[in-house]
Coordinates of N, CA, C and O in Angstrom, one line a residue:
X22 N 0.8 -1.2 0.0 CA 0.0 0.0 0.0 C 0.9 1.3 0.0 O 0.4 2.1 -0.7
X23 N 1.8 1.5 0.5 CA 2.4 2.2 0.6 C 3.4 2.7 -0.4 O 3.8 3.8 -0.3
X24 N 3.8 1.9 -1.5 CA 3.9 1.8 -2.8 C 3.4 2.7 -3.5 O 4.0 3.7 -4.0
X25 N 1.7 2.3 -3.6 CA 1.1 3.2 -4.4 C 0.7 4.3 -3.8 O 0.0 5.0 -4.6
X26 N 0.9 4.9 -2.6 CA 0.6 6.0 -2.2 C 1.6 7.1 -2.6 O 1.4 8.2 -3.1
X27 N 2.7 6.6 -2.4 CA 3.7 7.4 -3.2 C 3.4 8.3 -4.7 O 3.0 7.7 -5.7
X28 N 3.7 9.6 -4.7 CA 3.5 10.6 -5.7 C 4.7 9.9 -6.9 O 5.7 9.4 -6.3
X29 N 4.6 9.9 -8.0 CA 5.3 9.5 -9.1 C 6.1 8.1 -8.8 O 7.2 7.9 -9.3
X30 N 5.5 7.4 -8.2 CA 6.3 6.4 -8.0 C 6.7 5.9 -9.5 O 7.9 5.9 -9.7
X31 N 6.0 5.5 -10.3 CA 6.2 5.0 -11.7 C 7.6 5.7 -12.2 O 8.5 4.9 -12.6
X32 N 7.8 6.8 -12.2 CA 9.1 7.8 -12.6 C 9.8 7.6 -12.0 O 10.9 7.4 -12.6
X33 N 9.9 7.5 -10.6 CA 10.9 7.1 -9.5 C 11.7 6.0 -9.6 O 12.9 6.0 -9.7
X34 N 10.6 4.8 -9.5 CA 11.2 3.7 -9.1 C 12.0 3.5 -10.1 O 12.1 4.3 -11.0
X35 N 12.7 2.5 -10.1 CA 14.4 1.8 -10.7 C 14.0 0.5 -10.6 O 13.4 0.2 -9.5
X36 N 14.2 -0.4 -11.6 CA 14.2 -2.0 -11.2 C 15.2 -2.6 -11.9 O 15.2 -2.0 -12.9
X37 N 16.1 -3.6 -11.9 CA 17.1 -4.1 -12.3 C 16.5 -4.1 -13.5 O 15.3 -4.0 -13.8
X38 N 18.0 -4.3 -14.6 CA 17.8 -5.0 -16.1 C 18.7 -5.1 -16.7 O 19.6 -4.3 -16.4
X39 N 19.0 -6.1 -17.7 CA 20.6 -6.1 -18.0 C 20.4 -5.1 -18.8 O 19.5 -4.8 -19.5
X40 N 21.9 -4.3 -18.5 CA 22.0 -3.4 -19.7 C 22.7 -4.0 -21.1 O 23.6 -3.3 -21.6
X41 N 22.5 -4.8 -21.6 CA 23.0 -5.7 -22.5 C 22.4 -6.9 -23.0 O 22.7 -8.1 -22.7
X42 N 21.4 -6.4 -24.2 CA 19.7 -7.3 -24.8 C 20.7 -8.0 -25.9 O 20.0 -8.7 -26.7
X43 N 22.0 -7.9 -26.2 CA 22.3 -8.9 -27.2 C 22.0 -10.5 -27.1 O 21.8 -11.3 -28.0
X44 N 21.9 -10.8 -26.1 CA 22.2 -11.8 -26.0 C 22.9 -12.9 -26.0 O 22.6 -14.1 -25.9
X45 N 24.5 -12.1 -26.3 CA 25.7 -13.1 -27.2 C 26.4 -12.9 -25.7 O 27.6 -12.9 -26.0
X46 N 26.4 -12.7 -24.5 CA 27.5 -12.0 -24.0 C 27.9 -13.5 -22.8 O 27.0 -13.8 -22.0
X47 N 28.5 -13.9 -22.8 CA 28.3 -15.1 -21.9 C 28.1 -14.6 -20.0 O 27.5 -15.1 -19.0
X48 N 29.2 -13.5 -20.3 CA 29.3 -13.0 -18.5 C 28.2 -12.2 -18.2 O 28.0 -11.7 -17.1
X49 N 27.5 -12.0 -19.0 CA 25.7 -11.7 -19.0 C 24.5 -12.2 -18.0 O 23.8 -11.8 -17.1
X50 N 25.0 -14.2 -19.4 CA 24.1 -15.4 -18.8 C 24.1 -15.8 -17.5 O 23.1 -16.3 -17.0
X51 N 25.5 -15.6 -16.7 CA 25.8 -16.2 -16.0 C 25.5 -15.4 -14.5 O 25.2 -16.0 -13.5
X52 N 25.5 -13.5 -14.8 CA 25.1 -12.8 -14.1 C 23.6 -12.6 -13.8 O 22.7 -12.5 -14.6
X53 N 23.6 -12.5 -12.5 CA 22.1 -12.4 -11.5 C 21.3 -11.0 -11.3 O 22.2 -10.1 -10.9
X54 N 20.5 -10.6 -11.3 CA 20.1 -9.2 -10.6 C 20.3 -9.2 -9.4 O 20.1 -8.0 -9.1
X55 N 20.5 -9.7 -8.5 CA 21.0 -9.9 -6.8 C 22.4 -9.9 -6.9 O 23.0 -9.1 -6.2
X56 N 22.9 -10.6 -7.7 CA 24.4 -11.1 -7.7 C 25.0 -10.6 -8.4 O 25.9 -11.3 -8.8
X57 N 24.9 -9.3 -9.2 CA 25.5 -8.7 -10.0 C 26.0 -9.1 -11.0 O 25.1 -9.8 -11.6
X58 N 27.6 -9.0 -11.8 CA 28.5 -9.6 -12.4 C 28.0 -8.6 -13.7 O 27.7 -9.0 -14.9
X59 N 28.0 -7.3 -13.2 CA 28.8 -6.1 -14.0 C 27.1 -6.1 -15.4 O 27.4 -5.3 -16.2
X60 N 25.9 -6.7 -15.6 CA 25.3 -6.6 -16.8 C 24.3 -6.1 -16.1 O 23.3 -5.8 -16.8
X61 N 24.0 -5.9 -14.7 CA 22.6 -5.3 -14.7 C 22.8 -4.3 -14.0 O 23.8 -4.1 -13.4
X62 N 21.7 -3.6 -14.3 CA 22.0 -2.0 -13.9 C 20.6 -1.8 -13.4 O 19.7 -2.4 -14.0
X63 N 20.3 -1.2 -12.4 CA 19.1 -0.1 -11.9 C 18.8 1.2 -12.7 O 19.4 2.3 -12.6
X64 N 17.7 0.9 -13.5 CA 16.9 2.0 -14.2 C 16.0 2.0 -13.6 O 15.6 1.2 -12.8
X65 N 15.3 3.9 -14.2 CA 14.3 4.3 -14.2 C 13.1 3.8 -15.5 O 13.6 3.2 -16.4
X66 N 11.7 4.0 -15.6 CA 11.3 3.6 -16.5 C 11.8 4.7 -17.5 O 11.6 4.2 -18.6
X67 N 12.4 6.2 -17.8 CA 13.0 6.4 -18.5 C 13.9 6.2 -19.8 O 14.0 6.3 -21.0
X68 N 14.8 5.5 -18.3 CA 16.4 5.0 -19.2 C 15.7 3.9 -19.8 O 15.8 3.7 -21.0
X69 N 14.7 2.7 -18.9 CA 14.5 1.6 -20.1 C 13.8 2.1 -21.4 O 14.1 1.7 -22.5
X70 N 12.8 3.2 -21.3 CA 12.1 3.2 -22.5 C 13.2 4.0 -23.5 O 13.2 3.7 -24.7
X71 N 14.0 5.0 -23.0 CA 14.4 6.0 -24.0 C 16.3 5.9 -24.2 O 17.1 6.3 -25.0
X72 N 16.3 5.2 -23.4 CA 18.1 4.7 -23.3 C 18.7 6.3 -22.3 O 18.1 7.4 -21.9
X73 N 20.4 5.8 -22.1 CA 20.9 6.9 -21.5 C 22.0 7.6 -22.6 O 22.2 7.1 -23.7
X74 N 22.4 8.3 -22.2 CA 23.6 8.7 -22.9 C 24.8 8.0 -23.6 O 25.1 7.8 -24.8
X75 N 25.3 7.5 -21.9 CA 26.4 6.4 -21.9 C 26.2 4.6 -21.5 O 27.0 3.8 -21.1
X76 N 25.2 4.5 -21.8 CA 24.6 3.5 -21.3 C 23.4 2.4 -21.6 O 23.9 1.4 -22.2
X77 N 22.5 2.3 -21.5 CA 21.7 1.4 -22.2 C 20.8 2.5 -23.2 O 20.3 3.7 -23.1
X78 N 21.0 1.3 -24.7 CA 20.3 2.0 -26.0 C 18.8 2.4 -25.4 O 18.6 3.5 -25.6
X79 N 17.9 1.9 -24.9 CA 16.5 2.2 -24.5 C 15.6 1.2 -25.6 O 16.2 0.7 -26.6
X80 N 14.0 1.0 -25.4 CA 13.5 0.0 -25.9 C 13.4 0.5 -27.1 O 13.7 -0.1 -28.1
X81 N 12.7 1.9 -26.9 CA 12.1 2.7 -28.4 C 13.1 2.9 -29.6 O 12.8 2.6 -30.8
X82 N 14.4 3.4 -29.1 CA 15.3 3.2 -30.0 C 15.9 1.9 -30.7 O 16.5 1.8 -31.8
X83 N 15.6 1.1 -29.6 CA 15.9 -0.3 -30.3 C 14.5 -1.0 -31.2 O 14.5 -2.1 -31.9
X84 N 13.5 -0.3 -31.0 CA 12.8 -1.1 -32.3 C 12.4 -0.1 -32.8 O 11.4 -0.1 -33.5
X85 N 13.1 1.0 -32.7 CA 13.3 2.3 -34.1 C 14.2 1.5 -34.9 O 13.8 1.0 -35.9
X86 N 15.5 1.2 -34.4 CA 16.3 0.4 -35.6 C 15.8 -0.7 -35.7 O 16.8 -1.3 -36.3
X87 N 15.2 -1.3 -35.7 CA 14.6 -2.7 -36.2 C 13.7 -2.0 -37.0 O 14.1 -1.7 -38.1
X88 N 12.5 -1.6 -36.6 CA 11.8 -1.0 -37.9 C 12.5 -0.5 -39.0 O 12.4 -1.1 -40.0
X89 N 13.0 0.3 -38.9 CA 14.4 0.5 -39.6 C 15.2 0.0 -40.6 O 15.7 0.5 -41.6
X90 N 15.2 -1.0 -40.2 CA 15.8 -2.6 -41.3 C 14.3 -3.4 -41.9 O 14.4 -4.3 -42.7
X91 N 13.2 -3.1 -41.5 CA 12.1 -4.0 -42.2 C 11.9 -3.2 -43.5 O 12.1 -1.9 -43.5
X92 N 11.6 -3.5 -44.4 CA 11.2 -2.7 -46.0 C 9.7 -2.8 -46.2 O 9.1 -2.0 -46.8
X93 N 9.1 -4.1 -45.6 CA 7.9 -4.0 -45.7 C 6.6 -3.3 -45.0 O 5.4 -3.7 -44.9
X94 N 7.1 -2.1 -44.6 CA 6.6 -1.4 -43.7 C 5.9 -0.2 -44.5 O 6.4 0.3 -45.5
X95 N 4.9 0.1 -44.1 CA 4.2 0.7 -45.1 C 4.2 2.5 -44.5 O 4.5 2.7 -43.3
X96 N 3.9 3.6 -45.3 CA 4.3 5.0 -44.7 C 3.5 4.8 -43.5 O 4.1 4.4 -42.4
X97 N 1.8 5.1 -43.6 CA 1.1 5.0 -42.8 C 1.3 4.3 -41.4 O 1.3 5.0 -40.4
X98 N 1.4 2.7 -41.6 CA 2.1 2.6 -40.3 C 3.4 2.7 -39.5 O 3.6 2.6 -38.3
X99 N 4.3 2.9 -40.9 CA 5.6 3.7 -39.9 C 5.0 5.2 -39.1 O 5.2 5.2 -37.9
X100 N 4.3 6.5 -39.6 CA 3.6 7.4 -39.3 C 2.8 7.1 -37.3 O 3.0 7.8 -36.3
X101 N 1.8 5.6 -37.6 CA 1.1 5.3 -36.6 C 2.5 4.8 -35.4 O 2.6 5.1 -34.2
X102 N 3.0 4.3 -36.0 CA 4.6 3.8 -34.7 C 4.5 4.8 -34.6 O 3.6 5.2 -34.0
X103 N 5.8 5.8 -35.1 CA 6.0 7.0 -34.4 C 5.4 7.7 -33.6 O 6.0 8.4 -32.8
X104 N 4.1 7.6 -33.6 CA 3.0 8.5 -32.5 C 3.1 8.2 -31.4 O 3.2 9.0 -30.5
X105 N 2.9 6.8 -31.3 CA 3.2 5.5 -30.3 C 4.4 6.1 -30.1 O 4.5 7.3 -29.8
X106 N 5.2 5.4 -30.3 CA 6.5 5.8 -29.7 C 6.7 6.9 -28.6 O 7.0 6.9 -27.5
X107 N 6.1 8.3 -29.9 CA 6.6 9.5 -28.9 C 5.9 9.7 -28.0 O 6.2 10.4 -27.0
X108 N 4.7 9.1 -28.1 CA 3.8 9.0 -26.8 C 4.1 8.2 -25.5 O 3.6 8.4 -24.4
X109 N 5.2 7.1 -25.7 CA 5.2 6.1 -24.6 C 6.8 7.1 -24.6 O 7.5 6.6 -23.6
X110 N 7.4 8.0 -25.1 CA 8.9 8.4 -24.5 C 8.3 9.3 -23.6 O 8.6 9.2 -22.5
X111 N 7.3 10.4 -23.8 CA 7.1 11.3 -23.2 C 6.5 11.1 -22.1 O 6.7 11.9 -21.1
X112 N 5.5 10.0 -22.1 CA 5.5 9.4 -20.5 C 6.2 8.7 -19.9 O 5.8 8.5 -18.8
X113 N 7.5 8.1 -20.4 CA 8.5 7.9 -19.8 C 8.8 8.5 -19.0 O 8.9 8.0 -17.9
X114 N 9.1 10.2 -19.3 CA 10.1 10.7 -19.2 C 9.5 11.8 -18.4 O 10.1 12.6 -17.8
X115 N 7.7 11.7 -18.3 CA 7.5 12.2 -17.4 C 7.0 14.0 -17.9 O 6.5 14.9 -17.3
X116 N 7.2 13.9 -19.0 CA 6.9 15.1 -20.2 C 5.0 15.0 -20.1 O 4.1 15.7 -19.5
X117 N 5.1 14.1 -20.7 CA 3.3 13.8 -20.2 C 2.9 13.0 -18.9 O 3.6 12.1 -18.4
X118 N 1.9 13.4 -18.6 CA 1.7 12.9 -17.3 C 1.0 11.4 -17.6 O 1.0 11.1 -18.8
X119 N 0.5 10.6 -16.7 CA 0.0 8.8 -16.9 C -1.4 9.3 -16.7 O -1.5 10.3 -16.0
X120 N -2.3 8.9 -17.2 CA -3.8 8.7 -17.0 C -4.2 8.5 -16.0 O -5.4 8.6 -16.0
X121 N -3.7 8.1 -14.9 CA -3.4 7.7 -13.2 C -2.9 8.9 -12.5 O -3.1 8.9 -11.3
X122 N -2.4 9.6 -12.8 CA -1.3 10.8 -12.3 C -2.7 11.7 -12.7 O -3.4 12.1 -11.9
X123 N -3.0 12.0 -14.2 CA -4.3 12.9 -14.4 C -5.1 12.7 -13.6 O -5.2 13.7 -12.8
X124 N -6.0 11.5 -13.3 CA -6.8 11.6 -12.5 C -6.8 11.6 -11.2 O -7.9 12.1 -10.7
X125 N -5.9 11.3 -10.5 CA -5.6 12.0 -9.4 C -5.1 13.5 -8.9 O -5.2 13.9 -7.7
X126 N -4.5 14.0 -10.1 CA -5.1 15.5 -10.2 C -6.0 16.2 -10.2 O -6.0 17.2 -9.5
X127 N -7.2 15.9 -11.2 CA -8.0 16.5 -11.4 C -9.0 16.1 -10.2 O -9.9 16.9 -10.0
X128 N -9.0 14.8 -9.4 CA -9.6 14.7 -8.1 C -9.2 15.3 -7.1 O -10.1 15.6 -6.3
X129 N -7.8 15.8 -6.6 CA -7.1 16.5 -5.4 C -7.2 18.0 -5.9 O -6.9 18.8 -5.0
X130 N -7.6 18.6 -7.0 CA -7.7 19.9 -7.7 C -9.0 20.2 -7.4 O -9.1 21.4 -7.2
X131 N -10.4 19.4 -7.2 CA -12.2 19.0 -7.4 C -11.9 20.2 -6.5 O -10.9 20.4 -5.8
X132 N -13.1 21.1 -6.6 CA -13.6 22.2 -5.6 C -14.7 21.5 -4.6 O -15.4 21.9 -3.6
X133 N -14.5 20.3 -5.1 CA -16.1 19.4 -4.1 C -14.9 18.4 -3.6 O -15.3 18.1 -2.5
X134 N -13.9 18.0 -3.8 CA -13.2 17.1 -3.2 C -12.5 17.8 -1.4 O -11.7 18.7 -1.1
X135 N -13.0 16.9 -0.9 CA -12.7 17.7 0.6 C -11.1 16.7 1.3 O -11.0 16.5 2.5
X136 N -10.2 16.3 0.4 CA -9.1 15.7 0.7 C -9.6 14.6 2.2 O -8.9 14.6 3.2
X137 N -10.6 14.1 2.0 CA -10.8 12.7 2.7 C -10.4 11.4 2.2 O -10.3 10.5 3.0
X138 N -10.1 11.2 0.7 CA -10.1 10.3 0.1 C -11.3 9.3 -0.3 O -11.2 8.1 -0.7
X139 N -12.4 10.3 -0.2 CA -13.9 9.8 -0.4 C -14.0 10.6 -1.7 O -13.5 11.7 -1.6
X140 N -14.5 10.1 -3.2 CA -14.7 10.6 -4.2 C -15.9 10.2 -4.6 O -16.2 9.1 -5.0
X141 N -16.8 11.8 -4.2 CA -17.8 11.7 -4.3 C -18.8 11.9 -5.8 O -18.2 12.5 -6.7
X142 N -20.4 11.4 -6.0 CA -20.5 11.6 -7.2 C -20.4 12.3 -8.0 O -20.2 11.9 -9.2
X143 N -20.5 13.5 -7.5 CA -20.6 14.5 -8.4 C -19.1 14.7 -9.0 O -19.0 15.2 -10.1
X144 N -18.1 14.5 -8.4 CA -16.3 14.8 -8.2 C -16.0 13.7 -9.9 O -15.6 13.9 -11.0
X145 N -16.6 12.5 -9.2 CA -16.7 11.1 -10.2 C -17.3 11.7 -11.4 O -16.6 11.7 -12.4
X146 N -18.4 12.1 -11.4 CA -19.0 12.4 -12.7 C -18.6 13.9 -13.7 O -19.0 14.3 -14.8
X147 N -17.8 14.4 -12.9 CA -16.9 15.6 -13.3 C -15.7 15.1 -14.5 O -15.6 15.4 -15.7
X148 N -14.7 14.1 -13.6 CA -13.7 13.6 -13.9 C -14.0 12.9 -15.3 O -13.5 13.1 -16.4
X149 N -15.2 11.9 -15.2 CA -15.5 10.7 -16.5 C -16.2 12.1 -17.6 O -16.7 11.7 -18.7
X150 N -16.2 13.2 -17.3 CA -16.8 14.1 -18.0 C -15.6 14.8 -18.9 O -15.5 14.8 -20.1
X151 N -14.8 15.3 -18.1 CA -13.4 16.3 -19.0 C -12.5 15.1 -19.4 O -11.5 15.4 -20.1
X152 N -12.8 13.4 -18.9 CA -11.9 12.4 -19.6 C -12.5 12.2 -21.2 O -12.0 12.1 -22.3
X153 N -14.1 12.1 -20.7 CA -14.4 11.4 -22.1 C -14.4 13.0 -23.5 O -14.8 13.1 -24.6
X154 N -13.9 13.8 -22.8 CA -13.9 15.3 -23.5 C -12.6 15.4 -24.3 O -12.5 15.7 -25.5
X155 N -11.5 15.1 -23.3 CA -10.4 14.9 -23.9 C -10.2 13.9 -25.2 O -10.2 14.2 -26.4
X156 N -10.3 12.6 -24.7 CA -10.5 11.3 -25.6 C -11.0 11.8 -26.7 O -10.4 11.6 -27.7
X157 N -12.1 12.4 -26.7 CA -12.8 12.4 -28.1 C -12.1 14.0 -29.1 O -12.3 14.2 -30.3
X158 N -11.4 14.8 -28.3 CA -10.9 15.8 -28.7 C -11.5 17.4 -28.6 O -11.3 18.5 -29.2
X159 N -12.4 17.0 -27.6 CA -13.4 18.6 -27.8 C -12.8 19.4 -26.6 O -13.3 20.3 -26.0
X160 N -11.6 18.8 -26.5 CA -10.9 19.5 -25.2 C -9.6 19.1 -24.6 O -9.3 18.2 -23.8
X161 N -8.7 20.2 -25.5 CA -7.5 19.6 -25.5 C -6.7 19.9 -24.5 O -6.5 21.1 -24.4
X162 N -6.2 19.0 -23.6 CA -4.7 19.0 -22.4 C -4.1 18.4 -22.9 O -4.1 17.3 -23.4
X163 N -3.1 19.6 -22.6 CA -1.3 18.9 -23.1 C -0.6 18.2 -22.3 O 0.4 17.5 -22.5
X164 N -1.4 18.6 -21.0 CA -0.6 17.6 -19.5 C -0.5 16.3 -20.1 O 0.6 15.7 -20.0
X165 N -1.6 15.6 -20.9 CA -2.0 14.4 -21.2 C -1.8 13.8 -22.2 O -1.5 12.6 -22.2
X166 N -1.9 14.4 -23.4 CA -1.7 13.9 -25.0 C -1.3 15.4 -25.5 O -1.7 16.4 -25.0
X167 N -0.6 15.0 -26.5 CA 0.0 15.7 -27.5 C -0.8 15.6 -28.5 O -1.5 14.7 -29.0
X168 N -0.3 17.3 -29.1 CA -1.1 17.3 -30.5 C -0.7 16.8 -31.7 O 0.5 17.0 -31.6
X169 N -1.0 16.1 -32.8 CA -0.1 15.8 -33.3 C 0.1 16.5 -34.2 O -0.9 17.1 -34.6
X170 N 1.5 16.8 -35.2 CA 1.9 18.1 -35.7 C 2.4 16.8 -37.3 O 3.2 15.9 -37.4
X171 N 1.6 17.3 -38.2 CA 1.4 17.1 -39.7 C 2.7 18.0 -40.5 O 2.3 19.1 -40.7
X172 N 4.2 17.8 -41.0 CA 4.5 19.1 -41.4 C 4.1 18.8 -42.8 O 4.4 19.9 -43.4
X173 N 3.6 18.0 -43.7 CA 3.3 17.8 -45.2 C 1.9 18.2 -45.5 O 1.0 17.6 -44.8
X174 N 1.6 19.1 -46.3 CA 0.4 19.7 -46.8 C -0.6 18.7 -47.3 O -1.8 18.9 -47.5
X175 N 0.1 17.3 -47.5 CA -0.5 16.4 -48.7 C -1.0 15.4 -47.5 O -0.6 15.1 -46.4
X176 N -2.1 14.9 -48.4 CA -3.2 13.5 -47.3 C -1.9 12.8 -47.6 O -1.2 13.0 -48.6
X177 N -1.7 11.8 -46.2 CA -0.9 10.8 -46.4 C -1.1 9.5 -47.1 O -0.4 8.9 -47.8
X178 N -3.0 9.2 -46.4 CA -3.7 8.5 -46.4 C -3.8 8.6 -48.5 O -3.8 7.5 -49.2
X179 N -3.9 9.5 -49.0 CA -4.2 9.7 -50.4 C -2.7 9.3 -51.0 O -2.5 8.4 -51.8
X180 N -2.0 10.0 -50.6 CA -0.7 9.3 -51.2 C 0.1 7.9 -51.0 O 1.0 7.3 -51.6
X181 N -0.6 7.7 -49.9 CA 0.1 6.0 -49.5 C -1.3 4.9 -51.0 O -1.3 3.9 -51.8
X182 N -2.1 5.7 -50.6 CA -3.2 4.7 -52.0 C -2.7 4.5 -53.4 O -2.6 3.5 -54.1
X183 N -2.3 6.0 -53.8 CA -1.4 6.4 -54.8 C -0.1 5.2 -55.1 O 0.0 4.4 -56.0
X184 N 1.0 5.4 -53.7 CA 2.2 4.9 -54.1 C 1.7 3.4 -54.1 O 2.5 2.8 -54.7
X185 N 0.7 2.5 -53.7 CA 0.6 1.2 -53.8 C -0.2 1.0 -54.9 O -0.3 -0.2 -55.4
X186 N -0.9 2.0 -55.5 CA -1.6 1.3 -56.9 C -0.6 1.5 -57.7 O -0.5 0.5 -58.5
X187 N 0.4 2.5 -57.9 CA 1.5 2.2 -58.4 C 2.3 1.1 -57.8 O 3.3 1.1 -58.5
X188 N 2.4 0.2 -57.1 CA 3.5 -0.8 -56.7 C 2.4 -1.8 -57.1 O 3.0 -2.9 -57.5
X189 N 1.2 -1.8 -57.1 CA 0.5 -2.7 -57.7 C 0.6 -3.1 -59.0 O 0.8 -4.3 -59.3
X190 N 0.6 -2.2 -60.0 CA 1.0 -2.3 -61.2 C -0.9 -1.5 -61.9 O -1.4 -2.0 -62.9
X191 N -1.6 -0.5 -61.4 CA -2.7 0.0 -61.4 C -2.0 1.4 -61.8 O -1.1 2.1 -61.3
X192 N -2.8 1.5 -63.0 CA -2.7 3.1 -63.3 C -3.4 3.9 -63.2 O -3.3 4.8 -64.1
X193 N -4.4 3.8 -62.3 CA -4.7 5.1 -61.5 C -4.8 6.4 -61.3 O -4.0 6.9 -60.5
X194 N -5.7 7.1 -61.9 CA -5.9 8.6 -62.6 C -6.7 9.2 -61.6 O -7.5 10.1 -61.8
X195 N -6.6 8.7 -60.6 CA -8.0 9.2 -59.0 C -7.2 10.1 -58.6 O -6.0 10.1 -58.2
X196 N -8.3 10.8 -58.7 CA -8.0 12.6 -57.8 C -8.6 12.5 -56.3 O -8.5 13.5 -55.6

């Protein structure tokens, strides 16, 4: 319980992990998270998602370069990763806040919340109100999601149709 009472615990905490996902390393296999032997290290959920400097590459980066090497990847869902991605770095990192962190904001913020730890209806029906507002977009916080920023004037969605009726072998005169 005390765990989760803790403010940012998620950001905070550190939990062992090898800093070394090759796999090839023998003095790796043989090393313990208790028992050391130089391959695991104490991260934050930062360093695992986003890597350090001098230190572990991070997850996102490492299946940026795998994506990277696939060819069969089409624009659109390379486009849909990236969103992903920058969305799970910036809650990493604590840039965006967790959907858990919001809502216990905007409950300890309630002008009807009397800091008892009782959340009462109307407090409840406030919160499921500016959540399902956000979600749908009629009300944008940046604490929470990011906007997403288009720099190409052209539908993607129309030109990814385009470049595959061309890879199809379709000649295609649709405007």
């Amino acid at each position: 319980m005390q765990l989760c009472e803790k403010c940012c615990y998620f950001l905070d905490r550190r939990s062992s992990l090898a800093n070394s996902l090759d796999g090839g390393s023998e003095r790796c296999a043989a090393a313990t998270p208790m028992g050391g032997g130089g391959c695991w290290e104490k991260m934050d959920i930062n360093t695992i998602m986003n890597g350090s400097q001098n230190g572990f590459k991070g997850l996102i980066p490492m299946l940026r370069d795998y994506l990277n090497g696939m060819e069969d990847i089409d624009v659109y869902t390379r486009c849909s990763l990236a969103s992903y991605f920058s969305l799970l770095s910036k809650r990493a990192s604590g840039e965006l806040m967790t959907w858990a962190s919001w809502m216990r904001q905007f409950v300890a913020c309630h002008p009807e919340y009397k800091q008892d730890s009782v959340v009462s209806g109307e407090v409840a029906y406030d919160l499921m109100w500016r959540y399902t507002q956000v979600i749908t977009g009629q009300l944008e916080d940046s604490s929470i999601l990011f906007k997403q920023k288009n720099n190409s004037s052209s539908d993607v969605t129309k030109a990814q149709t385009v470049a595959q009726n061309r890879l199809d072998g379709c000649d295609c005169n649709h405007d």
